[in-house]
Amino acid sequence: MTPSHSKIKPIVQGHRGARARFPENTLSAFNYAIINQIPVIELDIHTTKDKKLIIHHDPFFIKNNKKFYIYSSTLKQIQSTIVEPNPLFPRQNKTIKEPPPSLEGFFNWLHHHPHPFASQMILNIEVKSIPALEGKLYPTPAWISKTLYALLEKYNLIHRCWIQSFDHRVLKHIRKQNSDLKISLLLSQNYLNASLLLKDLHAQAVSVPVSWVDKALCRSIHKVKGQVFAWTANTKKEWVYLTECQVDGIITDDPVRCKNFLKNL
């Protein structure tokens, strides 16, 4: 761990944009984060039947009370739906009626956004992929990595992105595309050797649930010059705890509230 870790407050990442305030992974949620100058937007991507990357968390969408899988549906079919408000977040704006954006549509929107902070904001893109469901709900890691990287190059976003995934095969393929692209390991179990895994995959960060975070984990990751991102932290108690543990990033559904709280901490 370098001495700077004891002085720097965690960087706030807006989970799915700002899920506590707007329907998740929508342009309105991302816009809210931009105009409030949230340093990082976290978002999720899937692949459609017609091989387009779309911003959506679950592998399915609901239309007319029926479930349709994204990998078996075209972009046009998916965008004929809207992202519904989440009843778990009572402060969510319920007037927004937006379809899930395509990743390229979002990149183009971001490129032309009038707010000056839009050209500075960092993106943390989670690539959805499960090895056992490859070919059924997900494409091959090689295909999605190549397709994602091509879009990042097209919109000159390589220097402004983190790529994260629970499927570490995706991260290996992404690393082959570019040795400088920042990679974060999403961990689905509490690895005792997280620092070794980080080094083996040439990654720069681990992303773990709040419940796994302690000072020992942060020390071990910082020792190998990595970073620790914690998700999903929505309470002041969690924000204080994570700051004391010296995490590098807090992924939260309420990024503006978190940012303002940390400012006065």
Short mmCIF file of C-alpha atoms in Angstrom, two decimals:
data_model
loop_
_atom_site.label_atom_id
_atom_site.label_comp_id
_atom_site.label_asym_id
_atom_site.label_seq_id
_atom_site.Cartn_x
_atom_site.Cartn_y
_atom_site.Cartn_z
CA MET A 1 0.00 0.00 0.00
CA THR A 2 1.31 3.43 -0.85
CA PRO A 3 1.04 6.32 1.64
CA SER A 4 -1.44 8.10 -0.65
CA HIS A 5 -4.16 5.57 0.17
CA SER A 6 -4.47 7.00 3.69
CA LYS A 7 -5.26 10.46 2.28
CA ILE A 8 -7.54 9.83 -0.69
CA LYS A 9 -11.29 9.38 -0.28
CA PRO A 10 -13.00 6.69 -2.37
CA ILE A 11 -14.11 7.58 -5.88
CA VAL A 12 -17.88 7.39 -6.30
CA GLN A 13 -19.30 5.17 -9.05
CA GLY A 14 -22.95 5.52 -10.03
CA HIS A 15 -24.42 2.00 -10.05
CA ARG A 16 -26.37 1.51 -13.29
CA GLY A 17 -26.18 5.28 -13.60
CA ALA A 18 -28.08 6.33 -10.51
CA ARG A 19 -30.58 3.57 -9.75
CA ALA A 20 -31.95 5.25 -6.63
CA ARG A 21 -33.12 8.24 -8.68
CA PHE A 22 -33.91 7.02 -12.20
CA PRO A 23 -34.75 3.71 -13.89
CA GLU A 24 -31.50 1.79 -14.11
CA ASN A 25 -29.17 1.84 -17.09
CA THR A 26 -31.16 4.53 -18.91
CA LEU A 27 -29.89 7.70 -20.54
CA SER A 28 -31.76 9.68 -17.88
CA ALA A 29 -29.86 7.86 -15.13
CA PHE A 30 -26.57 8.50 -16.91
CA ASN A 31 -27.48 12.14 -17.55
CA TYR A 32 -28.21 12.62 -13.84
CA ALA A 33 -24.72 11.32 -13.05
CA ILE A 34 -23.11 13.57 -15.65
CA ILE A 35 -24.74 16.84 -14.62
CA ASN A 36 -23.87 16.10 -11.00
CA GLN A 37 -20.29 15.29 -12.00
CA ILE A 38 -20.16 11.76 -10.64
CA PRO A 39 -16.64 10.51 -11.49
CA VAL A 40 -17.64 7.06 -12.77
CA ILE A 41 -20.74 5.49 -14.34
CA GLU A 42 -21.14 1.73 -13.87
CA LEU A 43 -23.26 -0.10 -16.45
CA ASP A 44 -23.96 -3.62 -17.76
CA ILE A 45 -23.98 -5.01 -21.29
CA HIS A 46 -25.57 -7.99 -23.03
CA THR A 47 -25.61 -9.18 -26.65
CA THR A 48 -28.75 -9.27 -28.81
CA LYS A 49 -29.77 -11.84 -31.43
CA ASP A 50 -28.61 -9.49 -34.19
CA LYS A 51 -25.20 -9.11 -32.51
CA LYS A 52 -25.65 -5.65 -31.01
CA LEU A 53 -24.43 -4.72 -27.54
CA ILE A 54 -27.20 -3.37 -25.34
CA ILE A 55 -27.10 -1.80 -21.89
CA HIS A 56 -29.18 -3.97 -19.58
CA HIS A 57 -28.56 -5.82 -16.33
CA ASP A 58 -30.69 -8.96 -16.59
CA PRO A 59 -30.42 -11.49 -19.46
CA PHE A 60 -34.11 -10.98 -20.20
CA PHE A 61 -36.71 -8.24 -20.54
CA ILE A 62 -40.43 -8.21 -19.84
CA LYS A 63 -43.10 -7.28 -22.39
CA ASN A 64 -46.84 -7.80 -21.89
CA ASN A 65 -46.04 -9.76 -18.72
CA LYS A 66 -43.92 -12.22 -20.70
CA LYS A 67 -40.19 -12.87 -20.33
CA PHE A 68 -38.00 -12.64 -23.44
CA TYR A 69 -34.28 -13.38 -23.45
CA ILE A 70 -32.00 -10.71 -24.87
CA TYR A 71 -29.76 -13.17 -26.74
CA SER A 72 -32.85 -14.49 -28.58
CA SER A 73 -34.28 -11.03 -29.38
CA THR A 74 -33.29 -8.29 -31.80
CA LEU A 75 -32.31 -4.81 -30.72
CA LYS A 76 -35.52 -3.46 -32.28
CA GLN A 77 -37.64 -5.90 -30.27
CA ILE A 78 -35.90 -5.01 -27.02
CA GLN A 79 -36.13 -1.28 -27.64
CA SER A 80 -39.89 -1.57 -28.13
CA THR A 81 -40.06 -1.89 -24.33
CA ILE A 82 -39.34 0.59 -21.55
CA VAL A 83 -37.22 0.20 -18.44
CA GLU A 84 -39.74 0.00 -15.63
CA PRO A 85 -39.28 1.86 -12.32
CA ASN A 86 -38.04 -0.28 -9.45
CA PRO A 87 -40.38 -0.31 -6.41
CA LEU A 88 -37.37 -0.91 -4.14
CA PHE A 89 -36.34 2.68 -4.82
CA PRO A 90 -39.24 4.98 -3.85
CA ARG A 91 -37.33 8.13 -4.87
CA GLN A 92 -36.92 6.93 -8.45
CA ASN A 93 -38.37 9.23 -11.08
CA LYS A 94 -41.44 7.33 -12.27
CA THR A 95 -42.25 9.63 -15.19
CA ILE A 96 -39.31 8.46 -17.30
CA LYS A 97 -40.33 6.14 -20.15
CA GLU A 98 -37.18 5.05 -21.95
CA PRO A 99 -36.05 1.89 -23.75
CA PRO A 100 -32.74 0.23 -22.91
CA PRO A 101 -30.04 2.03 -24.93
CA SER A 102 -27.64 0.21 -27.20
CA LEU A 103 -24.03 0.58 -26.15
CA GLU A 104 -23.12 2.35 -29.38
CA GLY A 105 -26.16 4.62 -29.01
CA PHE A 106 -24.97 5.53 -25.53
CA PHE A 107 -21.42 6.19 -26.72
CA ASN A 108 -22.73 8.46 -29.48
CA TRP A 109 -25.02 10.25 -27.02
CA LEU A 110 -22.12 10.71 -24.60
CA HIS A 111 -19.87 12.01 -27.39
CA HIS A 112 -22.39 14.74 -28.23
CA HIS A 113 -23.46 15.55 -24.66
CA PRO A 114 -23.34 19.33 -24.06
CA HIS A 115 -22.11 19.17 -20.46
CA PRO A 116 -18.31 19.58 -20.26
CA PHE A 117 -18.03 16.79 -17.66
CA ALA A 118 -19.35 14.26 -20.19
CA SER A 119 -15.95 14.23 -21.90
CA GLN A 120 -14.17 13.47 -18.60
CA MET A 121 -16.39 10.86 -16.97
CA ILE A 122 -15.01 7.34 -16.58
CA LEU A 123 -17.09 4.30 -17.58
CA ASN A 124 -17.05 1.00 -15.69
CA ILE A 125 -18.55 -1.54 -18.09
CA GLU A 126 -19.60 -4.92 -16.76
CA VAL A 127 -19.64 -7.59 -19.46
CA LYS A 128 -22.33 -10.15 -18.67
CA SER A 129 -21.18 -13.69 -19.40
CA ILE A 130 -21.59 -17.12 -17.80
CA PRO A 131 -19.48 -20.01 -19.15
CA ALA A 132 -22.21 -22.64 -18.66
CA LEU A 133 -24.67 -20.56 -20.72
CA GLU A 134 -22.37 -19.70 -23.60
CA GLY A 135 -24.26 -20.09 -26.88
CA LYS A 136 -27.61 -20.04 -25.07
CA LEU A 137 -27.68 -16.63 -23.38
CA TYR A 138 -24.22 -15.28 -24.15
CA PRO A 139 -21.76 -15.16 -27.06
CA THR A 140 -18.19 -16.40 -26.81
CA PRO A 141 -15.79 -14.31 -24.70
CA ALA A 142 -13.60 -13.81 -27.77
CA TRP A 143 -16.48 -12.36 -29.81
CA ILE A 144 -17.82 -9.97 -27.19
CA SER A 145 -14.34 -8.79 -26.24
CA LYS A 146 -13.45 -8.02 -29.85
CA THR A 147 -16.80 -6.30 -30.49
CA LEU A 148 -16.62 -4.20 -27.32
CA TYR A 149 -13.04 -3.19 -27.99
CA ALA A 150 -13.90 -2.08 -31.53
CA LEU A 151 -16.58 0.26 -30.16
CA LEU A 152 -14.22 1.66 -27.53
CA GLU A 153 -11.70 2.40 -30.27
CA LYS A 154 -14.32 3.95 -32.56
CA TYR A 155 -15.41 6.42 -29.88
CA ASN A 156 -11.92 6.99 -28.44
CA LEU A 157 -12.91 5.68 -25.01
CA ILE A 158 -10.16 3.18 -24.27
CA HIS A 159 -8.41 5.59 -21.90
CA ARG A 160 -11.70 6.33 -20.09
CA CYS A 161 -12.95 2.83 -19.38
CA TRP A 162 -12.77 0.03 -16.87
CA ILE A 163 -13.95 -3.39 -18.03
CA GLN A 164 -15.21 -5.81 -15.39
CA SER A 165 -16.78 -9.26 -15.48
CA PHE A 166 -17.44 -12.29 -13.32
CA ASP A 167 -16.32 -14.36 -16.32
CA HIS A 168 -12.57 -13.93 -16.20
CA ARG A 169 -12.24 -15.46 -19.69
CA VAL A 170 -13.71 -12.22 -21.01
CA LEU A 171 -11.05 -10.22 -19.18
CA LYS A 172 -8.27 -12.39 -20.59
CA HIS A 173 -9.53 -11.72 -24.11
CA ILE A 174 -9.89 -8.00 -23.41
CA ARG A 175 -6.33 -7.93 -22.13
CA LYS A 176 -5.15 -9.46 -25.42
CA GLN A 177 -6.81 -6.57 -27.26
CA ASN A 178 -4.90 -3.93 -25.29
CA SER A 179 -2.31 -4.23 -22.55
CA ASP A 180 -3.20 -0.79 -21.13
CA LEU A 181 -6.98 -1.11 -20.85
CA LYS A 182 -8.03 -1.10 -17.20
CA ILE A 183 -9.56 -4.34 -15.93
CA SER A 184 -11.45 -5.06 -12.72
CA LEU A 185 -12.12 -8.59 -11.47
CA LEU A 186 -15.65 -9.15 -10.26
CA LEU A 187 -15.42 -11.89 -7.66
CA SER A 188 -18.31 -14.30 -7.07
CA GLN A 189 -16.72 -15.94 -4.07
CA ASN A 190 -14.49 -14.74 -1.29
CA TYR A 191 -11.06 -15.50 -2.70
CA LEU A 192 -8.34 -15.76 -0.08
CA ASN A 193 -5.79 -15.18 -2.83
CA ALA A 194 -7.47 -12.22 -4.53
CA SER A 195 -4.15 -10.40 -4.86
CA LEU A 196 -2.58 -13.39 -6.65
CA LEU A 197 -5.56 -13.64 -8.99
CA LEU A 198 -5.25 -9.96 -9.77
CA LYS A 199 -1.59 -10.38 -10.70
CA ASP A 200 -2.23 -13.53 -12.74
CA LEU A 201 -4.85 -11.77 -14.89
CA HIS A 202 -2.86 -8.53 -15.16
CA ALA A 203 -5.81 -6.62 -13.74
CA GLN A 204 -5.77 -3.30 -11.92
CA ALA A 205 -8.66 -3.79 -9.46
CA VAL A 206 -10.97 -6.22 -7.72
CA SER A 207 -14.66 -5.48 -7.32
CA VAL A 208 -16.28 -7.15 -4.32
CA PRO A 209 -19.45 -6.97 -2.19
CA VAL A 210 -19.38 -4.59 0.77
CA SER A 211 -19.68 -7.56 3.14
CA TRP A 212 -16.29 -8.90 2.02
CA VAL A 213 -14.36 -5.70 2.55
CA ASP A 214 -11.98 -5.30 5.45
CA LYS A 215 -8.67 -3.57 6.00
CA ALA A 216 -6.72 -6.77 5.41
CA LEU A 217 -8.20 -7.22 1.93
CA CYS A 218 -7.45 -3.61 1.01
CA ARG A 219 -3.88 -3.91 2.30
CA SER A 220 -3.26 -7.09 0.30
CA ILE A 221 -4.59 -5.57 -2.93
CA HIS A 222 -2.81 -2.25 -2.42
CA LYS A 223 0.42 -4.14 -1.77
CA VAL A 224 0.38 -5.37 -5.37
CA LYS A 225 -0.61 -1.86 -6.55
CA GLY A 226 -4.22 -2.82 -7.24
CA GLN A 227 -7.46 -1.07 -6.31
CA VAL A 228 -10.55 -2.22 -4.42
CA PHE A 229 -14.08 -1.34 -5.56
CA ALA A 230 -16.97 -2.18 -3.22
CA TRP A 231 -20.60 -2.75 -4.23
CA THR A 232 -23.37 -1.88 -3.61
CA ALA A 233 -23.12 0.61 -0.73
CA ASN A 234 -26.15 2.81 -0.10
CA THR A 235 -25.96 3.83 3.57
CA LYS A 236 -23.86 6.36 5.47
CA LYS A 237 -22.68 3.59 7.78
CA GLU A 238 -21.33 1.63 4.81
CA TRP A 239 -19.69 4.71 3.29
CA VAL A 240 -17.89 5.47 6.56
CA TYR A 241 -16.77 1.86 6.96
CA LEU A 242 -15.48 1.59 3.40
CA THR A 243 -13.60 4.86 3.74
CA GLU A 244 -11.97 3.61 6.94
CA CYS A 245 -10.96 0.41 5.14
CA GLN A 246 -9.43 2.60 2.42
CA VAL A 247 -11.28 1.21 -0.58
CA ASP A 248 -10.57 3.04 -3.81
CA GLY A 249 -14.09 3.10 -5.21
CA ILE A 250 -17.64 2.94 -3.85
CA ILE A 251 -20.31 1.68 -6.24
CA THR A 252 -23.65 3.08 -5.08
CA ASP A 253 -27.23 3.46 -6.30
CA ASP A 254 -27.35 7.02 -4.90
CA PRO A 255 -24.10 8.58 -6.15
CA VAL A 256 -24.93 12.25 -5.56
CA ARG A 257 -25.88 11.62 -1.95
CA CYS A 258 -22.75 9.53 -1.47
CA LYS A 259 -20.53 12.15 -3.12
CA ASN A 260 -21.91 14.93 -0.91
CA PHE A 261 -21.53 12.80 2.21
CA LEU A 262 -17.91 11.92 1.47
CA LYS A 263 -17.14 15.55 0.73
CA ASN A 264 -17.98 16.42 4.34
CA LEU A 265 -16.51 13.31 5.94
#
